[in-house]
Coordinates of N, CA and C in Angstrom, one line a residue:
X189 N 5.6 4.9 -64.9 CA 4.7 4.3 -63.9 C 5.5 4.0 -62.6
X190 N 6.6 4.1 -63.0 CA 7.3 3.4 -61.6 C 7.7 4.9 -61.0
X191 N 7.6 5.7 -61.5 CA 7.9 7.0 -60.1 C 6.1 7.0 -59.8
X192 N 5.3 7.0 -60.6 CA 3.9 7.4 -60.2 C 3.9 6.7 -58.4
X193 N 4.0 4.7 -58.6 CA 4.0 4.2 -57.9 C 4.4 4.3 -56.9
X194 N 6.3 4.8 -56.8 CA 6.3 5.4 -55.2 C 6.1 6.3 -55.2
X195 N 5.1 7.1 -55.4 CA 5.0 8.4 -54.9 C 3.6 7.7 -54.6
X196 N 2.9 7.2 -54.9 CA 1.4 6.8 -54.5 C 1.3 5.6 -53.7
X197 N 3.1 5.0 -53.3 CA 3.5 4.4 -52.3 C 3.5 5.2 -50.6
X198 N 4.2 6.1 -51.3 CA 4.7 6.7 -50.4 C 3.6 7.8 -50.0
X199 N 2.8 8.1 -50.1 CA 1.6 9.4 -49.9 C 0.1 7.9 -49.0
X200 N 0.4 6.7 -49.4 CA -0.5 5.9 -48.8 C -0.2 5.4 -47.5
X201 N 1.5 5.5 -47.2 CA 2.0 4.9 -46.2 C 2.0 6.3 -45.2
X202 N 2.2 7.6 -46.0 CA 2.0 8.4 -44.9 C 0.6 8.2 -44.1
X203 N 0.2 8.0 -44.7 CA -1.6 8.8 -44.5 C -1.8 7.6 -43.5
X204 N -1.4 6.3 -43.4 CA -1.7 5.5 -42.4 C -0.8 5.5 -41.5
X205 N 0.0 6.0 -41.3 CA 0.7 6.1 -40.2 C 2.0 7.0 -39.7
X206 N 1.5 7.6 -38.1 CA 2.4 9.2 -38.3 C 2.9 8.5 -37.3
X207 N 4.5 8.9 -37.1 CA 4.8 8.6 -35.6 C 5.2 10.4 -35.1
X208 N 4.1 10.6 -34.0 CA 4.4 11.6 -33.4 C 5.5 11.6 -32.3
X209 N 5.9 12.6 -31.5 CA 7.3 12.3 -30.6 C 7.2 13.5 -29.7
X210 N 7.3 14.1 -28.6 CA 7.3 15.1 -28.1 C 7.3 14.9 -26.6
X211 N 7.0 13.4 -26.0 CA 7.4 13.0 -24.4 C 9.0 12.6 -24.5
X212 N 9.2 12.8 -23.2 CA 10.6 12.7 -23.1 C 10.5 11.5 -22.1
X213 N 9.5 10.9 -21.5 CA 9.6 9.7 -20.5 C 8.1 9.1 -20.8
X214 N 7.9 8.1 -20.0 CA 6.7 6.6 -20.6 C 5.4 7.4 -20.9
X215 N 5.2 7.3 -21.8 CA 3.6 7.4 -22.2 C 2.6 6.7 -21.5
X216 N 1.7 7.1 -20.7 CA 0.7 6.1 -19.5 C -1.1 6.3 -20.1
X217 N -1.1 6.6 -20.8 CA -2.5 7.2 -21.9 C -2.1 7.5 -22.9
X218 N -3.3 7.1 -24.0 CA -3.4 7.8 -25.4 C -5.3 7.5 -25.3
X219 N -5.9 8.8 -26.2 CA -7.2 8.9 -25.9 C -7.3 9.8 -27.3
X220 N -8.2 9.4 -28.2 CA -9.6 10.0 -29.3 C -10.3 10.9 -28.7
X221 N -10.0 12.4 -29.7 CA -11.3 13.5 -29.0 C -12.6 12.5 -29.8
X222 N -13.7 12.8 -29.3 CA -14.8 12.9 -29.8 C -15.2 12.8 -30.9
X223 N -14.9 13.6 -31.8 CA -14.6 14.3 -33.4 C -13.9 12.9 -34.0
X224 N -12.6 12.9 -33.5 CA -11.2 11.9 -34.2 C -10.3 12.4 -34.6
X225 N -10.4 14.0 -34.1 CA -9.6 14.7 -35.1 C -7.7 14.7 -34.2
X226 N -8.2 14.8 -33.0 CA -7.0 14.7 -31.7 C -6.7 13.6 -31.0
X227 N -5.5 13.9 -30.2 CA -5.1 12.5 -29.5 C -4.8 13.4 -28.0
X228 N -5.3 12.9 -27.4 CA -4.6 13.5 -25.7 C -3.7 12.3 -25.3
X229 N -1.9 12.2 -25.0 CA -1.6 11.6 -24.3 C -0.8 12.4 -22.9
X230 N -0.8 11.0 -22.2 CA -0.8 11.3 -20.6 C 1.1 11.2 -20.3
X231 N 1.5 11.3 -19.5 CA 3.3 11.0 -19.6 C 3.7 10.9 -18.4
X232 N 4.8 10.3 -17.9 CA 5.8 10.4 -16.5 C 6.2 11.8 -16.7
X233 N 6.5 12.0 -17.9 CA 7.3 13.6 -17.8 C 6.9 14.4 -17.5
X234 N 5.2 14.2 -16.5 CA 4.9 15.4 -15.6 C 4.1 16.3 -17.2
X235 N 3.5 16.0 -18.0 CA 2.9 16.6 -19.4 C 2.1 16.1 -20.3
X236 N 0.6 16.6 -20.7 CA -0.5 16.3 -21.2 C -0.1 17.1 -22.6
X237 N -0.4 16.0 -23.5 CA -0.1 16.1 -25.0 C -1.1 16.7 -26.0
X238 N -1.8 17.4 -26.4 CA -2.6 17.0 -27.4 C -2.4 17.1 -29.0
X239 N -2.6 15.8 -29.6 CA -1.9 16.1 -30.8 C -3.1 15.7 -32.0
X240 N -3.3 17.1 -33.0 CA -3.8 16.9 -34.6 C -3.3 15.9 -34.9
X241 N -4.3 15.0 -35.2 CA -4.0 14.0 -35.7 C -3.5 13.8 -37.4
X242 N -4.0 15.1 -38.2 CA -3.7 15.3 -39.5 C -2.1 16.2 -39.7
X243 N -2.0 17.1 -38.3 CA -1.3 18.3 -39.1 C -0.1 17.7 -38.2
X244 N -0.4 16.9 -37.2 CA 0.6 16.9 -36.2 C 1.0 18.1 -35.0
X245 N 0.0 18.6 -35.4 CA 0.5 20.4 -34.2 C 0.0 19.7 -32.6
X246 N 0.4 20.5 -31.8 CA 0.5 20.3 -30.8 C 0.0 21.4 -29.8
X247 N -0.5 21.3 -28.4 CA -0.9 21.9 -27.5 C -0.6 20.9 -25.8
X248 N 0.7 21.4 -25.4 CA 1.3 20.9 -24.1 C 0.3 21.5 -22.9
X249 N 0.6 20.7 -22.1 CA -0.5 21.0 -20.6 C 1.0 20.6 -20.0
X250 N 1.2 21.3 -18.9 CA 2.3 20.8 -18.1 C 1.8 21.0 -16.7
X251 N 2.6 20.0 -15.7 CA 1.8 19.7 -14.3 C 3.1 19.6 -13.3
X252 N 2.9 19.2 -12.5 CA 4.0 19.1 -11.1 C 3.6 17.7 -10.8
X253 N 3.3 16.7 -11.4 CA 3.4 15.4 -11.3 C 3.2 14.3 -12.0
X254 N 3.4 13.1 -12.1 CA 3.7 12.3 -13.5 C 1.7 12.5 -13.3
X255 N 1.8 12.3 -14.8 CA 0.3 11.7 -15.7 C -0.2 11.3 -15.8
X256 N -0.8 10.2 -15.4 CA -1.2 8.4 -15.0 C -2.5 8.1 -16.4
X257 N -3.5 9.5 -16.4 CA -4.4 9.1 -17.6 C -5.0 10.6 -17.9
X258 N -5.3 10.6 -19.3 CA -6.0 11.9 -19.7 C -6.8 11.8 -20.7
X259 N -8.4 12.5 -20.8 CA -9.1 12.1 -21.4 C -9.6 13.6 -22.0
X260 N -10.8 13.0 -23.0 CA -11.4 14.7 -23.3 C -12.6 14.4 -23.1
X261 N -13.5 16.0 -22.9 CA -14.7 15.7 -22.1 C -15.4 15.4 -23.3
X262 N -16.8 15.5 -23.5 CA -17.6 14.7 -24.4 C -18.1 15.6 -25.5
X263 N -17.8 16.6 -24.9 CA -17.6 17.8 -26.3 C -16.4 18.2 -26.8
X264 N -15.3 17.7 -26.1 CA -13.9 17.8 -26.9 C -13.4 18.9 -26.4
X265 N -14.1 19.9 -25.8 CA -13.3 21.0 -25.3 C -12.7 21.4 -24.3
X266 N -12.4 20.3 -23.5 CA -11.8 20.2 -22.4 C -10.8 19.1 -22.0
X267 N -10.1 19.2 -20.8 CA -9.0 18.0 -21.1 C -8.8 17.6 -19.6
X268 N -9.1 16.6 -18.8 CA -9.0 15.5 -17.7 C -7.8 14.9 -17.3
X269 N -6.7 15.2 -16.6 CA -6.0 14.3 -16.0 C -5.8 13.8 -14.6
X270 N -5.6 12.6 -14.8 CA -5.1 12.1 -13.3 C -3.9 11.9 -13.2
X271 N -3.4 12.2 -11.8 CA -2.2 13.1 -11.3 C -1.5 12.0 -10.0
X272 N -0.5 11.6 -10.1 CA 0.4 10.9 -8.9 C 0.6 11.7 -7.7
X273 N 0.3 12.9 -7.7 CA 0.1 13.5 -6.8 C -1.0 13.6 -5.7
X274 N -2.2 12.6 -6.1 CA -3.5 12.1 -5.5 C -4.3 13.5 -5.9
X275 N -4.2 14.0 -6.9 CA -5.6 14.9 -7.6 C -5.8 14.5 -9.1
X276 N -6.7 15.1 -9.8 CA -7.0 14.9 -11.3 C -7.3 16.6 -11.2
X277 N -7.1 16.9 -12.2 CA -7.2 18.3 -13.2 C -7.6 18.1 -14.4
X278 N -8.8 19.6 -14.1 CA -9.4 19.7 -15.5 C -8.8 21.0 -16.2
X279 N -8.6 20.8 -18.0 CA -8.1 22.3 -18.2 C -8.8 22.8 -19.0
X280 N -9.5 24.0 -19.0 CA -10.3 24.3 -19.8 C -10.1 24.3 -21.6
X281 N -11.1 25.1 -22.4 CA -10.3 25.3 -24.1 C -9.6 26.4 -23.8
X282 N -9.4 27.0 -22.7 CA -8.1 28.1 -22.7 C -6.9 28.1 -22.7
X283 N -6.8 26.4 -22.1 CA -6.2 25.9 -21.3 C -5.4 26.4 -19.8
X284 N -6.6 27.0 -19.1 CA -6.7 27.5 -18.2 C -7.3 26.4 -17.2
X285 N -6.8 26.3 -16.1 CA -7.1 25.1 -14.9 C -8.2 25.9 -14.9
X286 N -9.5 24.7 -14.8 CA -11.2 24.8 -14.7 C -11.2 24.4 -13.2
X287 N -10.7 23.2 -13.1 CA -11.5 22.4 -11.4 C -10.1 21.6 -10.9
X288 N -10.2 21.5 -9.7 CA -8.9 20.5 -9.5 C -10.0 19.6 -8.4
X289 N -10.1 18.4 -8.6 CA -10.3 17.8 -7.7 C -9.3 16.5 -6.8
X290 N -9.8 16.9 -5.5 CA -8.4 16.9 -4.1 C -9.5 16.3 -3.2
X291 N -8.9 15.1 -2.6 CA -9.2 14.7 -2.0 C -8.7 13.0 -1.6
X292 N -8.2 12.3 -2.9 CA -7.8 11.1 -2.5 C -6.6 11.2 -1.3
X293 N -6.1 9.7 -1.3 CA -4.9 9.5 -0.1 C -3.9 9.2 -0.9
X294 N -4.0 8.7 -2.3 CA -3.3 8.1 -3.2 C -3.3 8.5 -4.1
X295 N -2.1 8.2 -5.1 CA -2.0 8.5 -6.6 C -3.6 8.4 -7.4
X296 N -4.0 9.4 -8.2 CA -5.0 9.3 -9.3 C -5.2 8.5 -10.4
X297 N -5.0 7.3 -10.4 CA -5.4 6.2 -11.8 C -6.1 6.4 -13.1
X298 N -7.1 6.9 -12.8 CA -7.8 7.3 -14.2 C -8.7 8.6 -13.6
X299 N -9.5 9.2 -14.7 CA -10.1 10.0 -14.4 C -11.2 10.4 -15.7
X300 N -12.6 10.3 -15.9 CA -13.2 10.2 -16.9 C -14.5 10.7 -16.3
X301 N -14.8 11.2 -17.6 CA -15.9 12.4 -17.8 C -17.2 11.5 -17.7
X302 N -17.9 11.6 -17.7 CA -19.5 11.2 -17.7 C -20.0 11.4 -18.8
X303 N -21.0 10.4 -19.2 CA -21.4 10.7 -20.6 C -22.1 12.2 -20.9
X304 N -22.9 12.7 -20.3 CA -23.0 14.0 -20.4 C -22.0 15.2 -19.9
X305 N -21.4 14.5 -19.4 CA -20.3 15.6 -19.4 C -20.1 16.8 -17.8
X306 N -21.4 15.8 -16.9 CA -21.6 16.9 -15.9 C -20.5 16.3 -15.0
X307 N -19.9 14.9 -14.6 CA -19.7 14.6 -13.2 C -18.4 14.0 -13.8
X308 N -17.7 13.5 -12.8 CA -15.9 13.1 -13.2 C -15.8 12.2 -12.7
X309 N -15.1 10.8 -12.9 CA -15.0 9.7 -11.8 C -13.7 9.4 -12.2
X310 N -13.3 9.7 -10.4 CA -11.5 9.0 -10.5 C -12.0 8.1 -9.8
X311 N -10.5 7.4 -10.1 CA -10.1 6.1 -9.3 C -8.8 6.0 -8.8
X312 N -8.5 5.6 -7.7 CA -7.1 6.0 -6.9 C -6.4 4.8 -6.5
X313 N -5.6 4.8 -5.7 CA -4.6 4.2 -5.1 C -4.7 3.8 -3.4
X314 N -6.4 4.9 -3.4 CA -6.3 4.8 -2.2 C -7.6 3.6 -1.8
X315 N -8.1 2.9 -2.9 CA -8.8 1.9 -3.2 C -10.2 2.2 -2.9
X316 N -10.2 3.8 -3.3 CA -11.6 4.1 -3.5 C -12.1 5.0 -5.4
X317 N -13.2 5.2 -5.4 CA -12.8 5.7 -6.3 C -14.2 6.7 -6.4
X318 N -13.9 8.1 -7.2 CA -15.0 9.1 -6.6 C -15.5 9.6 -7.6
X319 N -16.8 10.3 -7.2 CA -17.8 11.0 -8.7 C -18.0 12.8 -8.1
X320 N -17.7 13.2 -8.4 CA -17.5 14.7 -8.3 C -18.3 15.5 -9.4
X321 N -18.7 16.8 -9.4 CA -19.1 17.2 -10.4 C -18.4 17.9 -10.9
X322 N -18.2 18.4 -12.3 CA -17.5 19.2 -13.2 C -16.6 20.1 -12.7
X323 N -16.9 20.8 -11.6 CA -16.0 21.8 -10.9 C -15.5 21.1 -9.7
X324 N -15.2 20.3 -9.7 CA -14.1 19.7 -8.6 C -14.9 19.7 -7.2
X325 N -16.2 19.7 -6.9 CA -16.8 19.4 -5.7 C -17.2 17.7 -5.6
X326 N -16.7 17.0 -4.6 CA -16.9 15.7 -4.7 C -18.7 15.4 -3.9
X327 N -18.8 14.2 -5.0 CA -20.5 14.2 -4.5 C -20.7 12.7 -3.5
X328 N -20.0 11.8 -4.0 CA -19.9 10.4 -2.9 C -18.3 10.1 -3.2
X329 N -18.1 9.2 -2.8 CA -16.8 8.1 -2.7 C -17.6 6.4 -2.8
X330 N -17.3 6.0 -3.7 CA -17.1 4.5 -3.7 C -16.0 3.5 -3.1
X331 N -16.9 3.1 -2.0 CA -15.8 2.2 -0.8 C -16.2 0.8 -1.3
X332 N -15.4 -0.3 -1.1 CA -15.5 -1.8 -0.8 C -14.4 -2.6 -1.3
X333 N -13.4 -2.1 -2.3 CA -12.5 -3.1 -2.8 C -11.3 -2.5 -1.6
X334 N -10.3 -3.5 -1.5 CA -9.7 -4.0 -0.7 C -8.3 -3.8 -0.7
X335 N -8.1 -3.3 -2.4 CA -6.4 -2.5 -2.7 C -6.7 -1.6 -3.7
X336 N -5.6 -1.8 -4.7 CA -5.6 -0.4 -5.7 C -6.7 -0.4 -6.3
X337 N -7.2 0.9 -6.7 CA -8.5 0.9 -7.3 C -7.7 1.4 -8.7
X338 N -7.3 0.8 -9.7 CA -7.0 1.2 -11.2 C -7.3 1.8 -12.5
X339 N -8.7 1.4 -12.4 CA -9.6 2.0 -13.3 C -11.0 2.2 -12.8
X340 N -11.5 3.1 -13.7 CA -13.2 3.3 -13.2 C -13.8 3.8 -14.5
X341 N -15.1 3.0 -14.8 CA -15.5 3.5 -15.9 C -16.6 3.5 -16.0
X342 N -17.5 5.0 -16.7 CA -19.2 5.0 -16.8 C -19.5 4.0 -17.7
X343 N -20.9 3.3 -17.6 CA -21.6 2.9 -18.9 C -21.6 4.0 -20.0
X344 N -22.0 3.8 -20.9 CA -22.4 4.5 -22.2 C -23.9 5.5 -21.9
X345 N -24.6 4.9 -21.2 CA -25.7 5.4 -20.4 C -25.5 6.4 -19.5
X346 N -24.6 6.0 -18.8 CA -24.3 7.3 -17.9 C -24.5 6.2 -16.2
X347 N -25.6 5.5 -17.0 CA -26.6 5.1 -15.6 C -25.8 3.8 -14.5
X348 N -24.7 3.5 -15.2 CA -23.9 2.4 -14.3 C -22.4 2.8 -14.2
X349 N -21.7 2.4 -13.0 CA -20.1 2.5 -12.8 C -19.5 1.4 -12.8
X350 N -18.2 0.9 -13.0 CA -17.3 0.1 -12.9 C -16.3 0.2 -12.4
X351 N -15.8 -0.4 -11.9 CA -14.4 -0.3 -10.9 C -13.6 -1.3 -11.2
X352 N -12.2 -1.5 -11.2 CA -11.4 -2.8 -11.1 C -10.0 -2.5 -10.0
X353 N -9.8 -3.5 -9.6 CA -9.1 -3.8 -8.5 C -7.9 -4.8 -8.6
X354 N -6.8 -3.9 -7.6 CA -5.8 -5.0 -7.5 C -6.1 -6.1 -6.5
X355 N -7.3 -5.9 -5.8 CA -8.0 -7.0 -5.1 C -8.6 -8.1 -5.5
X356 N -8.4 -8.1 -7.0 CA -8.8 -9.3 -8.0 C -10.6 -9.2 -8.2
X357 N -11.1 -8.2 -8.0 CA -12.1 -7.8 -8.3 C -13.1 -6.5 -9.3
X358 N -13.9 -6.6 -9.7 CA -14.4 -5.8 -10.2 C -15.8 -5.7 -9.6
X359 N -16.0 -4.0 -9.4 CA -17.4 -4.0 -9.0 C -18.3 -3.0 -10.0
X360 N -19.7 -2.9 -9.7 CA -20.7 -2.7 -10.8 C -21.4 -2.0 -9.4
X361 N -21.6 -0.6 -10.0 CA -22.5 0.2 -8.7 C -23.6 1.3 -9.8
X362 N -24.5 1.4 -9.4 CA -25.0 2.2 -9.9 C -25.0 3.8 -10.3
X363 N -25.2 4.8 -10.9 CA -24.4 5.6 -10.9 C -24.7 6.8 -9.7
X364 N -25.4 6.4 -8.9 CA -25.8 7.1 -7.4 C -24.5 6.3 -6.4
X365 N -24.4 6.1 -6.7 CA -23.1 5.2 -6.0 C -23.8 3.9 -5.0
X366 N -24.7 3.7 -5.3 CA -25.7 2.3 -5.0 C -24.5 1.1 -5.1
X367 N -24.0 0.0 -4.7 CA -23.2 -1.2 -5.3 C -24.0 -2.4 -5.6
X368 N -23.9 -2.6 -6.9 CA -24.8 -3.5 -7.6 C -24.0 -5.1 -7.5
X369 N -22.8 -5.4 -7.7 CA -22.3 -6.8 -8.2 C -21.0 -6.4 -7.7
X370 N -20.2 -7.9 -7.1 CA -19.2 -7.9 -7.1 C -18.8 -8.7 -8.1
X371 N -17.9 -8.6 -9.0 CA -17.5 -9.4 -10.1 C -16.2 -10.5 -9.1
X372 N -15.7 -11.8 -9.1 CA -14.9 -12.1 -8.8 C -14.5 -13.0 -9.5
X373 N -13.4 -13.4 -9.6 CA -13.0 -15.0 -10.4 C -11.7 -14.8 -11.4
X374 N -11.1 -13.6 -10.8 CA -9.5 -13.6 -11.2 C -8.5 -13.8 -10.5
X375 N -7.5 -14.4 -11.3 CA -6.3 -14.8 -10.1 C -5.6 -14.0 -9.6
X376 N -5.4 -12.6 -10.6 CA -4.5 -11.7 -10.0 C -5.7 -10.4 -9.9
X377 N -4.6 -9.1 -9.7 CA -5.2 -8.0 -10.4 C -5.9 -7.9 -11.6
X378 N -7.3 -6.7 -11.2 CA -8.2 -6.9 -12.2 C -7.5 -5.0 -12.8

């Protein structure tokens, strides 16, 4: 009984927990495909990760600038980063560059798909943050916060946006880019 036990020790401890390894500098994302089956992380080392979460195999994206965030689109077959270089990049399931969208003044913060999957919203450094469609054509810019724009995120609906700010605020815009609510009442960065 006592070999049964570590071996049904040891087969329980795998199965909850893998440590993968393959960046060589800070990890700045980790993101769930769709499924559950993958992990997309983001890196300084200038490289987008995606790792089987069962087998551990791997598929590298490499870029010409650190990684700030990377996501997958809403079918899983595609892969979103944002780029310190002031763009975000989409790469196809070929992993072939789909869209690059260009345009901020600043580093790329986040960068996330839409719930259906048609439109892209980054968020920058240049304290705006934008909704573009799928192929990298920008369709507005959201203006009003006052420093870093850090994150930006759709509702579940599709139908509302979020923003947060190193200006200690958060705003709530519609997803036409309408501005609905300023959130305020933090001491620091939001």
């Amino acid at each position: 009984t006592r070999s049964f036990q570590a071996i049904w020790n040891a087969y329980h401890q795998s199965a909850m927990y893998s440590e993968f390894s393959g960046h060589t500098q800070a990890v700045n994302s980790a993101a769930f495909s769709p499924d559950g089956s993958r992990i997309v992380t983001a890196s300084s080392d200038n490289s987008v990760i995606v790792w089987h979460v069962l087998s551990g195999d791997t598929v590298v994206y490499r870029t010409h600038a650190r990684v700030n965030h990377a996501s997958f689109s809403p079918d899983g077959t595609q892969i979103l980063a944002a780029l310190s270089n002031d763009t975000a990049v989409l790469w196809n399931s070929n992993r072939k560059i789909a869209a690059i969208f260009a345009g901020h003044r600043n580093e790329v913060r986040s960068a996330l798909f839409s719930p259906d999957g048609s439109r892209v919203l980054t968020a920058s450094w240049d304290n705006t943050a934008r909704v573009w469609n799928n192929r990298g054509q920008l369709l507005f810019t959201l203006e009003g916060h006052d420093n870093y724009v850090d994150w930006a995120a759709w509702s579940h609906n599709g139908q509302y946006i979020v923003t947060t700010s190193a200006d200690k605020t958060a705003r709530i815009w519609k997803a036409d880019g309408t501005p609905l609510h300023l959130l305020e009442g933090h001491i620091s960065g939001v």
